[in-house]
Short mmCIF file of C-alpha atoms in Angstrom, two decimals:
data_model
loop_
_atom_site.label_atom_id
_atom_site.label_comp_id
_atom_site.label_asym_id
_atom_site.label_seq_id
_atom_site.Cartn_x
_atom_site.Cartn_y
_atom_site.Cartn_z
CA UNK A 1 0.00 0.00 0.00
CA UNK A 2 1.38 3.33 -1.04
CA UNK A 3 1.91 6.53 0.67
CA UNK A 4 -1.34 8.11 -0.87
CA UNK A 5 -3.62 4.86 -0.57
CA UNK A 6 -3.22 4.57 3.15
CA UNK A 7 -3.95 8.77 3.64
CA UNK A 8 -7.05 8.42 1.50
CA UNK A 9 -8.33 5.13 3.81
CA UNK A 10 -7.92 7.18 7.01
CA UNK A 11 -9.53 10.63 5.67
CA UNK A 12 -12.58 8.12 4.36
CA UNK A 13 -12.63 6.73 8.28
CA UNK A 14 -12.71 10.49 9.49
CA UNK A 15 -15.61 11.10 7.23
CA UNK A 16 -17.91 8.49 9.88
CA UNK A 17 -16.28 9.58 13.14
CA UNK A 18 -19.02 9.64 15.87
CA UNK A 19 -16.68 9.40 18.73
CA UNK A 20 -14.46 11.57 19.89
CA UNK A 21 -12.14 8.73 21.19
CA UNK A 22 -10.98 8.11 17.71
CA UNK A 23 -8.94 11.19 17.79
CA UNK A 24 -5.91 10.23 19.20
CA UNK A 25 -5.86 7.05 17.09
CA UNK A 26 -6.27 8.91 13.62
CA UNK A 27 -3.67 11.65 14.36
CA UNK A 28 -1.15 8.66 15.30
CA UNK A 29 -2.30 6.89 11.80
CA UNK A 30 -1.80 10.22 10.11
CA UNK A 31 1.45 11.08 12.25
CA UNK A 32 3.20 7.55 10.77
CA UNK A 33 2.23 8.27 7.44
CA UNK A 34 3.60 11.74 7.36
CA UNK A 35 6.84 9.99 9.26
CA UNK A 36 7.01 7.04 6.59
CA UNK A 37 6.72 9.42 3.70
CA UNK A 38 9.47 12.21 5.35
CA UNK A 39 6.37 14.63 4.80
CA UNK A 40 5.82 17.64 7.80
CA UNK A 41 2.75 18.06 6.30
CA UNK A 42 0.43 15.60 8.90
CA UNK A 43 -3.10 16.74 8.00
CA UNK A 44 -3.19 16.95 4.41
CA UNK A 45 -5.67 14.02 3.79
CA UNK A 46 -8.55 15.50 6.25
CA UNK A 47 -11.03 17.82 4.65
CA UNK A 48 -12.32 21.11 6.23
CA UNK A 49 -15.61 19.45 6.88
CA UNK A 50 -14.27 16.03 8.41
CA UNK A 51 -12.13 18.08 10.90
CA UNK A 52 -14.73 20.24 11.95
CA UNK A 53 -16.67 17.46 12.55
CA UNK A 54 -13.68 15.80 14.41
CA UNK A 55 -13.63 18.68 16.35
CA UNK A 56 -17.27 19.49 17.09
CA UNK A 57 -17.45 16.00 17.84
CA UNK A 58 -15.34 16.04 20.78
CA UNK A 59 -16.39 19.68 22.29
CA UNK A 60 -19.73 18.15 22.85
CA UNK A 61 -18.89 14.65 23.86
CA UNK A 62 -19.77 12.94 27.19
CA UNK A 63 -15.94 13.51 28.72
CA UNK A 64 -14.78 16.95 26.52
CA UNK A 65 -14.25 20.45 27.57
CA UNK A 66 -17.79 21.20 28.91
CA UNK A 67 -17.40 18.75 31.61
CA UNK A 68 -15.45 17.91 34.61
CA UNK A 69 -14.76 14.30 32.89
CA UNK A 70 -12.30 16.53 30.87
CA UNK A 71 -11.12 19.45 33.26
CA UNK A 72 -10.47 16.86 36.54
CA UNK A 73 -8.17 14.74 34.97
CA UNK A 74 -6.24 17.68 33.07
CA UNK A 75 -5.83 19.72 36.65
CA UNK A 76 -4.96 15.81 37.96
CA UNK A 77 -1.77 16.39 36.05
CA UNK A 78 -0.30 18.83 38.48
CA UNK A 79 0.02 15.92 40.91
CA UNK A 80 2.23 14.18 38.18
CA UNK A 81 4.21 17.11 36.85
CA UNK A 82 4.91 17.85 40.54
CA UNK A 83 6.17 13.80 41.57
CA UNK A 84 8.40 14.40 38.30
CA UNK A 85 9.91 18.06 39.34
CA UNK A 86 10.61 16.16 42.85
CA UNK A 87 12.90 13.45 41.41
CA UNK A 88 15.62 16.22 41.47
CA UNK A 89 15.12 16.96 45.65
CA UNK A 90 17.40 14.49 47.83
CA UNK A 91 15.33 11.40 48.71
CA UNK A 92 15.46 13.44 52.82
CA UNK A 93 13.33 16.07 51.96
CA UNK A 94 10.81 13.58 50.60
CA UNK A 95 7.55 13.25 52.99
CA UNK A 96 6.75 9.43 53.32
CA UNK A 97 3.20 10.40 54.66
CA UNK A 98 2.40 12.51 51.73
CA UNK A 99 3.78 10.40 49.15
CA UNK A 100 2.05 7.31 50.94
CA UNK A 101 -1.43 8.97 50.89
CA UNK A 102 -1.15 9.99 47.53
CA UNK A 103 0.07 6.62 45.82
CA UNK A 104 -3.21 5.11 48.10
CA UNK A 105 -5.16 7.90 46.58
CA UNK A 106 -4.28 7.48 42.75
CA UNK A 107 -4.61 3.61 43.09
CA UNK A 108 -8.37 4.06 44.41
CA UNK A 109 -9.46 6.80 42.11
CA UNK A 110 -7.40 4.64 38.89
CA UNK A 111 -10.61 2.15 39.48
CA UNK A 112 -13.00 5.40 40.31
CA UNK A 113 -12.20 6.36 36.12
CA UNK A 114 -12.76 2.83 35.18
CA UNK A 115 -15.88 2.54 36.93
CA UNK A 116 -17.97 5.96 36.22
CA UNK A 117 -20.02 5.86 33.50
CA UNK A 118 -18.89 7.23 30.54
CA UNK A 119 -15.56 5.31 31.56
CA UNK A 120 -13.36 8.29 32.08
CA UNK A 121 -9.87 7.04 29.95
CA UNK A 122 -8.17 10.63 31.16
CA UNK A 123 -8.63 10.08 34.41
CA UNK A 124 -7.14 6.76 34.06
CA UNK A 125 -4.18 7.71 32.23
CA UNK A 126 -3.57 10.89 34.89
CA UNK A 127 -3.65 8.80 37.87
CA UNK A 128 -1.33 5.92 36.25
CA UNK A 129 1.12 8.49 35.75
CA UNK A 130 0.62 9.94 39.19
CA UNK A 131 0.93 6.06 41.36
CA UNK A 132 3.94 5.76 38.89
CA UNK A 133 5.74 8.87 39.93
CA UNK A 134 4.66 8.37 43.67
CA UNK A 135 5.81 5.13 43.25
CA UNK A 136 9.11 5.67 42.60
CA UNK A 137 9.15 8.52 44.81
CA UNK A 138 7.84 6.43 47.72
CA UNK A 139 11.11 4.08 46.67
CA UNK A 140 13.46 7.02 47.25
CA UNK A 141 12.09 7.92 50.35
CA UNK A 142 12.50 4.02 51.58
CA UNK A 143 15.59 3.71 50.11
CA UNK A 144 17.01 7.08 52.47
CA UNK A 145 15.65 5.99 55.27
CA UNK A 146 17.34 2.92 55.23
CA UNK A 147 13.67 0.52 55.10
CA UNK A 148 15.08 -1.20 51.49
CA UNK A 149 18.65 -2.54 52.79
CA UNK A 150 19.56 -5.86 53.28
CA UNK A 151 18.95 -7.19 56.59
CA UNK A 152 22.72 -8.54 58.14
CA UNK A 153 22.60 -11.28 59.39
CA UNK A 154 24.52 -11.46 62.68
CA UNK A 155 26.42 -14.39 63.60
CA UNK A 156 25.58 -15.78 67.39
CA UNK A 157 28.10 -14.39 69.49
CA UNK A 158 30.14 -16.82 71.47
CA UNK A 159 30.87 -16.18 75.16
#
C-alpha cells in the first residue's frame, strides 16, 4: 500500500467519526504516514468538513471540555508534573506520609475512572502516571531511610 492509498483510507474513516475517542488514534495513523513518507505536512488528507466534525465532535462529547470528565483529569496532572519536578530533591526532603497517601489515593481513584459511567480514559491515564511517579518517589524515600537494605545477618556471638 502506497503513501497516498493509506492517507485516503484514514480521511474516508474520518468522514464516519461519531466518537471523539478516535482522535488520538487517527492523528497517530496520520502522524506515521507523514513519518514514513518524510512529509511535515500531517493533516493533508482530512477535509475542512471532516475536521470540523472531528472537532465538534469532541467539544460536545460525554468527557470533553464542557465537563469535569475533561477538566479533573487535566488539573490531575499537576500531581504528576509535581512527583516528576521532585525526582531532582534528595530522597530526605521527601515526605513518606504525603507520598504514601497519595500513591493510596491514585490507586483508588485509577478504578473510580474505570468505573464511572462514561468510563473516564483521562482520568485513568492521569492517575497511572501519578501512582507511577509516587511510586518511585515512595522508593526514594525508603531507600534514604534505610527501610530497602539488606537485613545482616549477625552471627551468634560466642561467650
Amino acid at each position: 500500500m502506497t503513501h497516498k492509498q493509506s492517507r485516503v483510507i484514514v480521511a474516508v474513516m474520518v468522514e464516519g467519526i461519531s466518537s471523539p475517542s478516535c482522535l488520538p488514534h487517527f492523528l497517530l495513523i496520520n502522524f506515521f504516514c507523514s513519518f514514513i513518507s518524510n512529509n511535515n505536512d500531517i493533516i493533508t488528507g482530512l477535509t475542512t468538513r471532516s475536521l470540523m466534525a472531528l472537532f465538534k465532535a469532541f467539544i460536545n462529547s460525554p468527557v470533553g471540555p464542557k465537563t469535569t470528565h475533561f477538566w479533573g483529569p487535566v488539573s490531575n496532572l499537576g500531581f504528576f508534573i509535581a512527583g516528576v519536578a521532585d525526582m531532582k530533591k534528595p530522597p530526605e526532603m521527601l515526605s513518606g506520609n504525603m507520598t504514601g497517601v497519595l500513591c493510596v489515593y491514585s490507586a483508588l481513584f485509577m478504578r473510580f475512572a474505570w468505573m464511572v459511567r462514561p468510563r473516564n480514559h483521562m482520568l485513568l491515564a492521569s492517575h497511572a502516571l501519578n501512582e507511577s511517579v509516587q511510586l518511585y518517589q515512595l522508593s526514594r524515600w525508603a531507600k534514604g531511610k534505610g527501610y530497602l537494605q539488606p537485613k545482616e545477618d549477625k552471627a551468634p556471638s560466642s561467650t
